[in-house]
Short mmCIF file of C-alpha atoms in Angstrom, two decimals:
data_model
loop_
_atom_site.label_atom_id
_atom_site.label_comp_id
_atom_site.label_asym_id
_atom_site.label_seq_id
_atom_site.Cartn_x
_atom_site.Cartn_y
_atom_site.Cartn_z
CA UNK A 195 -78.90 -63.54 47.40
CA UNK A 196 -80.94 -66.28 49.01
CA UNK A 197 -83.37 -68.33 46.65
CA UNK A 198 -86.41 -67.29 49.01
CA UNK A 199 -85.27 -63.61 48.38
CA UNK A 200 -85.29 -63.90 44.52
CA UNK A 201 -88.24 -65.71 43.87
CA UNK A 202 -89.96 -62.45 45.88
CA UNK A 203 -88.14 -60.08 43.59
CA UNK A 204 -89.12 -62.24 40.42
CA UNK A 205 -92.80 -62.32 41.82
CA UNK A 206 -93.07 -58.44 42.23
CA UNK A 207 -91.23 -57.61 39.07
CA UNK A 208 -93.83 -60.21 37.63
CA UNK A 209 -96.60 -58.36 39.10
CA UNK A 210 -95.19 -54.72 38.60
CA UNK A 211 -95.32 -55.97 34.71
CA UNK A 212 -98.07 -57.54 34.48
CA UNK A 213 -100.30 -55.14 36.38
CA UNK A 214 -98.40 -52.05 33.79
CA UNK A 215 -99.53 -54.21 31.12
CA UNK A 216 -103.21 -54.25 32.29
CA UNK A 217 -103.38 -50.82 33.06
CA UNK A 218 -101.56 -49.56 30.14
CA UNK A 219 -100.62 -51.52 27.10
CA UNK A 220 -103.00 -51.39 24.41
CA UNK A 221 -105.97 -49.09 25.92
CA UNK A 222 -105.45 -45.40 27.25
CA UNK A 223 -103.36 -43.79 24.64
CA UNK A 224 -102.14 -46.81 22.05
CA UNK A 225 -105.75 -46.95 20.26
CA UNK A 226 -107.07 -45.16 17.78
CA UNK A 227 -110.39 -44.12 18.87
CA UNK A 228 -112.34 -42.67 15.84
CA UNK A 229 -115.18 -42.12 16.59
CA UNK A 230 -115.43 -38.92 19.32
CA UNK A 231 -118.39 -37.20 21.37
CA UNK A 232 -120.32 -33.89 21.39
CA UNK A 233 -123.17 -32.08 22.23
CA UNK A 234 -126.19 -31.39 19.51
CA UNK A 235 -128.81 -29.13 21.96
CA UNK A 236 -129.10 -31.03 25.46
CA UNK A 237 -128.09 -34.15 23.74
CA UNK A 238 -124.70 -36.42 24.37
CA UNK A 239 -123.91 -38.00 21.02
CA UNK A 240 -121.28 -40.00 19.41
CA UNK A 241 -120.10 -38.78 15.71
CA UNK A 242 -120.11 -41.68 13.14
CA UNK A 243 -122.39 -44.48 15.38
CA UNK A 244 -125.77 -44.87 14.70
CA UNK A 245 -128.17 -43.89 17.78
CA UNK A 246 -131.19 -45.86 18.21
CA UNK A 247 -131.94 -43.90 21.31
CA UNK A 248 -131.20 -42.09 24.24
CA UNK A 249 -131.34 -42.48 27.93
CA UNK A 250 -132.41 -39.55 30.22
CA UNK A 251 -129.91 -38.04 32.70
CA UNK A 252 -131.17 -34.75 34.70
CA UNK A 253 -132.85 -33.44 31.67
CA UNK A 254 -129.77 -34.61 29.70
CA UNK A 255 -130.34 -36.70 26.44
CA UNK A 256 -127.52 -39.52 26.35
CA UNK A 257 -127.09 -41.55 23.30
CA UNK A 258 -127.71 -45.41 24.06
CA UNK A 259 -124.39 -46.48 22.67
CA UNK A 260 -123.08 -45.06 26.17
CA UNK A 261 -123.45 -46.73 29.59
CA UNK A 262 -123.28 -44.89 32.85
CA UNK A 263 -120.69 -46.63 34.76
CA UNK A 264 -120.92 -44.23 37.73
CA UNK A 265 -122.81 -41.01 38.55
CA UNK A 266 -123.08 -38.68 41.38
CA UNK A 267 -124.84 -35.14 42.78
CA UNK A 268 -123.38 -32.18 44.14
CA UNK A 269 -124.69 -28.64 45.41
CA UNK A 270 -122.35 -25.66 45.13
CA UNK A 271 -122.31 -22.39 46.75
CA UNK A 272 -124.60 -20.53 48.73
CA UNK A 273 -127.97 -19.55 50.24
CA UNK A 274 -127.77 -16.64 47.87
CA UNK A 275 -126.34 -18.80 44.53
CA UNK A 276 -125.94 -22.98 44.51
CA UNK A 277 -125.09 -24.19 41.23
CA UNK A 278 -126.25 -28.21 40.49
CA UNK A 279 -124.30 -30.44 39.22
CA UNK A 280 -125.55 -33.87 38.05
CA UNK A 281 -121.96 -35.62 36.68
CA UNK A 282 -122.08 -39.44 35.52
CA UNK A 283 -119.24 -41.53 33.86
CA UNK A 284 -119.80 -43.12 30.18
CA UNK A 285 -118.44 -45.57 28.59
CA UNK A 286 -119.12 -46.37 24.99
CA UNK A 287 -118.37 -50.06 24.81
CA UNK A 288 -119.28 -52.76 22.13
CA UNK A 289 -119.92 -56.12 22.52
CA UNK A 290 -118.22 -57.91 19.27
CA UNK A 291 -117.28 -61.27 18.85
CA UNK A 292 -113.57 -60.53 20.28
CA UNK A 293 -115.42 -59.67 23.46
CA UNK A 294 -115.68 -55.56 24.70
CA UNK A 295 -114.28 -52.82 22.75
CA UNK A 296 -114.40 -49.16 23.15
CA UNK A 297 -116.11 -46.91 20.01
CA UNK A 298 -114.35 -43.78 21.67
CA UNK A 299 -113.36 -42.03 24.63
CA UNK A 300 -114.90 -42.14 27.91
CA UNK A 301 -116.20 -38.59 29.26
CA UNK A 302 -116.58 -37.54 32.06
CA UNK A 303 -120.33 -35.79 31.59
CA UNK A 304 -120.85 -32.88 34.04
CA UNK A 305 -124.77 -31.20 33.73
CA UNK A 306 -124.58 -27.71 35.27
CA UNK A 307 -127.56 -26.60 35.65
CA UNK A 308 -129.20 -28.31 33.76
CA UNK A 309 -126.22 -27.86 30.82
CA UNK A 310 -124.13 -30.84 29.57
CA UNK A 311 -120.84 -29.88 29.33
CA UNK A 312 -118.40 -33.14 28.07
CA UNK A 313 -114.69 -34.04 29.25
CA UNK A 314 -113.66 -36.49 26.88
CA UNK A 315 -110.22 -36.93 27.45
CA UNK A 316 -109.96 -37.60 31.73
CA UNK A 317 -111.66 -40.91 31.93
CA UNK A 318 -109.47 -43.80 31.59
CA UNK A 319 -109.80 -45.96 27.79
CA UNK A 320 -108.98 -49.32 29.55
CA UNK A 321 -110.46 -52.17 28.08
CA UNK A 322 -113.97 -53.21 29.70
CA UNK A 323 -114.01 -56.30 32.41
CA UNK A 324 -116.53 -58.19 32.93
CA UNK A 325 -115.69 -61.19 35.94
CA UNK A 326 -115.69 -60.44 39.84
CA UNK A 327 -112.15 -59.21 39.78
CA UNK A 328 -111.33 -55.77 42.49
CA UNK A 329 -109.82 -54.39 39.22
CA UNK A 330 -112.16 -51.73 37.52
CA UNK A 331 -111.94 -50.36 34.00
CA UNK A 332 -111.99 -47.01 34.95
CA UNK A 333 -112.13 -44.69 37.44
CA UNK A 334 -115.23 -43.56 39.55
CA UNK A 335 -116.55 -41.09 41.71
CA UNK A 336 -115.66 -40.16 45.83
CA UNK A 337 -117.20 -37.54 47.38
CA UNK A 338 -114.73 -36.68 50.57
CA UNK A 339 -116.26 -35.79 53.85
CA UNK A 340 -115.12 -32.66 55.73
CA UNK A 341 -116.14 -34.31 58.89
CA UNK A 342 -114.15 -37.11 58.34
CA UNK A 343 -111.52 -35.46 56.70
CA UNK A 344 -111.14 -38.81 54.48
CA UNK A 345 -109.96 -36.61 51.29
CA UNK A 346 -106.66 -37.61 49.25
CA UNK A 347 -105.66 -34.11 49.20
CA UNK A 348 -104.97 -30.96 51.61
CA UNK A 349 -107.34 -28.89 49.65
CA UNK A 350 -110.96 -29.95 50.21
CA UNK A 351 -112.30 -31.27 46.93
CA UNK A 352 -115.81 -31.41 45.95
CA UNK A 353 -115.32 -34.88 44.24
CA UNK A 354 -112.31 -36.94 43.54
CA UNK A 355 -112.39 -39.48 40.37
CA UNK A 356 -110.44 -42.63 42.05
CA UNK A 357 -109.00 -45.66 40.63
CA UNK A 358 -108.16 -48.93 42.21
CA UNK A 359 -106.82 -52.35 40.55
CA UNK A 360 -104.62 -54.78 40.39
CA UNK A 361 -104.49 -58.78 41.86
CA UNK A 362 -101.92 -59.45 44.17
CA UNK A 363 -99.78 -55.99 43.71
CA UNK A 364 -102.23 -52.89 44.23
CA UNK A 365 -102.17 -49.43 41.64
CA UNK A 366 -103.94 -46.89 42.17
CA UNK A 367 -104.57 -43.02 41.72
CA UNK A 368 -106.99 -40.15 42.00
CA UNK A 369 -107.52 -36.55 40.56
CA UNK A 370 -109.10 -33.86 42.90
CA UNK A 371 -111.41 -31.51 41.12
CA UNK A 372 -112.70 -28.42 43.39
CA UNK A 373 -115.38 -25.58 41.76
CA UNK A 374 -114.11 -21.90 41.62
CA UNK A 375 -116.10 -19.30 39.85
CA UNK A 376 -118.11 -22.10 38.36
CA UNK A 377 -115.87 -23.83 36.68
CA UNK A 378 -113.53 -27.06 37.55
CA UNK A 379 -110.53 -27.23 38.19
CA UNK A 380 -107.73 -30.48 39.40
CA UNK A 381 -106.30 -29.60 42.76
CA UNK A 382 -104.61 -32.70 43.12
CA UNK A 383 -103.09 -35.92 41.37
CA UNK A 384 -101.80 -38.53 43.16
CA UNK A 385 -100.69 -42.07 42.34
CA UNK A 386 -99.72 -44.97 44.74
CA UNK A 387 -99.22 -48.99 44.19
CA UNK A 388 -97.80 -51.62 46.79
CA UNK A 389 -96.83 -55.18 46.47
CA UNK A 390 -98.30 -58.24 48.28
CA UNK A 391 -97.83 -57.11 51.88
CA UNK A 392 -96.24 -54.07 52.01
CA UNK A 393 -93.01 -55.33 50.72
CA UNK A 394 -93.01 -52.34 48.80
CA UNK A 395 -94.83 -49.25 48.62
CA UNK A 396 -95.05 -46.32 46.85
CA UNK A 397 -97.48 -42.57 47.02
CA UNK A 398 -96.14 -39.44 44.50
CA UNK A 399 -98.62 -36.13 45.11
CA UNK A 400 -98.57 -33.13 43.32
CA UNK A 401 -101.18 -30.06 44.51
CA UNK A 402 -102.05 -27.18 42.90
CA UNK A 403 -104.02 -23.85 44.08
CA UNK A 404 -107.44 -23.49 42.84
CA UNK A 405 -107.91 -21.77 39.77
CA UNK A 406 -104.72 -22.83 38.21
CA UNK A 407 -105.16 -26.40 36.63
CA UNK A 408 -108.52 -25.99 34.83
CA UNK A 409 -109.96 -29.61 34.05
CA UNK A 410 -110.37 -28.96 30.21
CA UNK A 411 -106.61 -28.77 30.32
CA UNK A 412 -106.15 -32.08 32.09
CA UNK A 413 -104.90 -35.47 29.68
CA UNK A 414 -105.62 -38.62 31.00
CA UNK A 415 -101.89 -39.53 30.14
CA UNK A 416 -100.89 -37.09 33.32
CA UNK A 417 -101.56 -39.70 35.49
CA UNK A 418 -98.49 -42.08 33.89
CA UNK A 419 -96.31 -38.71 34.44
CA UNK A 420 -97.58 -38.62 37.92
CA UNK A 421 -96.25 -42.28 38.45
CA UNK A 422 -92.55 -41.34 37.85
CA UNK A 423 -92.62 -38.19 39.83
CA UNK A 424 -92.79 -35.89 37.16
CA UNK A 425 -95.44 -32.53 37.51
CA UNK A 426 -97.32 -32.81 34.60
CA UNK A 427 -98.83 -29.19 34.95
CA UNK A 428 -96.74 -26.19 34.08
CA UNK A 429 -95.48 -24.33 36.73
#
């Protein structure tokens, strides 16, 4: 093998570890998170941290130990039925003297209605970042156009929650969620990353009908299963 040609394969191994390392060592599913969210009345709260205040969201009391990282609005249905659906991203991070640290999981906050209803185990748990870096610390919301047909999936989702990172070798993923019957489901999961160039490239998709995956169900550890081609839904 030429020198040229192994310093290339040293640099994306490099990358392909170091990127794996920032994605997933020490954050999504290695730390103990103790403390864990729930609802009291129209209130987000988080068990065992003490709440100096809340934040309003739609009519939705959120707990100031969370920040909104992203948020979006969607109307489903009908002239004779629309449900609304105000859904925002939190993240309850600390500042301590080691820098940012998470007091438990990020949810995904979905107000129906005008009713909070938590997901606290789809967001990712990667550590906070703070300089002007393309990576993010979690994913956030797309809303696909029909006219543009710009979706990840074949089944037209009402939002996607997307992910992109990485410096130099790219990672990315994103999980469709579509409305039946009002309630959410994950039509899709997909997961792609690509080296410097296009040297190398790779997309893994898995769909599912609607009605089958229900988002309650889904772990934020899918998405690693997704990565090595393996269907993390039962058939």
């Amino acid at each position: 093998m030429q020198k040229s040609a192994l310093y290339k394969l040293i640099f994306i191994l490099g990358c392909i570890i170091l990127c794996r390392y920032t994605m997933y060592g020490k954050d999504n599913n290695d730390i103990e998170l103790k403390h864990s969210s729930y609802i009291s009345g129209n209130a987000v709260r988080l068990s065992g941290v003490e709440i100096l205040g809340y934040n309003d969201f739609n009519g939705c009391k959120i707990a100031d130990c969370y920040n909104i990282i992203d948020s979006c609005y969607m109307e489903i249905g009908d002239d004779k039925n629309i449900d609304v659906y105000h859904l925002a991203i939190l993240s309850p991070d600390s500042i301590t003297s080691d820098g940012s640290s998470l007091l438990g999981n990020r949810v995904l906050l979905a107000v129906k209605n005008g009713k909070p209803i938590c997901y606290d185990n789809v967001i990712s748990n990667q550590p906070a970042i703070y300089d002007n870096s393309i990576m993010s610390s979690c994913e956030i919301f797309f809303i696909p156009s029909e006219d543009d047909n710009n979706g990840n999936f074949n089944t037209f989702c009402d939002f996607e929650l997307e992910y992109w990172g990485g410096q130099g070798y790219k990672i990315g993923w994103s999980i469709g969620v579509k409305t039946k019957d009002q309630n959410l489901y994950v039509v899709g999961l997909s997961f792609w990353e690509y080296s410097p160039g296009l040297t190398y490239r790779k997309m893994i998709c898995f769909e599912y009908e609607v009605g089958d995956f229900p988002l309650e169900e889904y772990n934020r550890s899918m998405i690693e299963m997704v990565r090595y081609d393996k269907n993390p839904w039962r058939e």
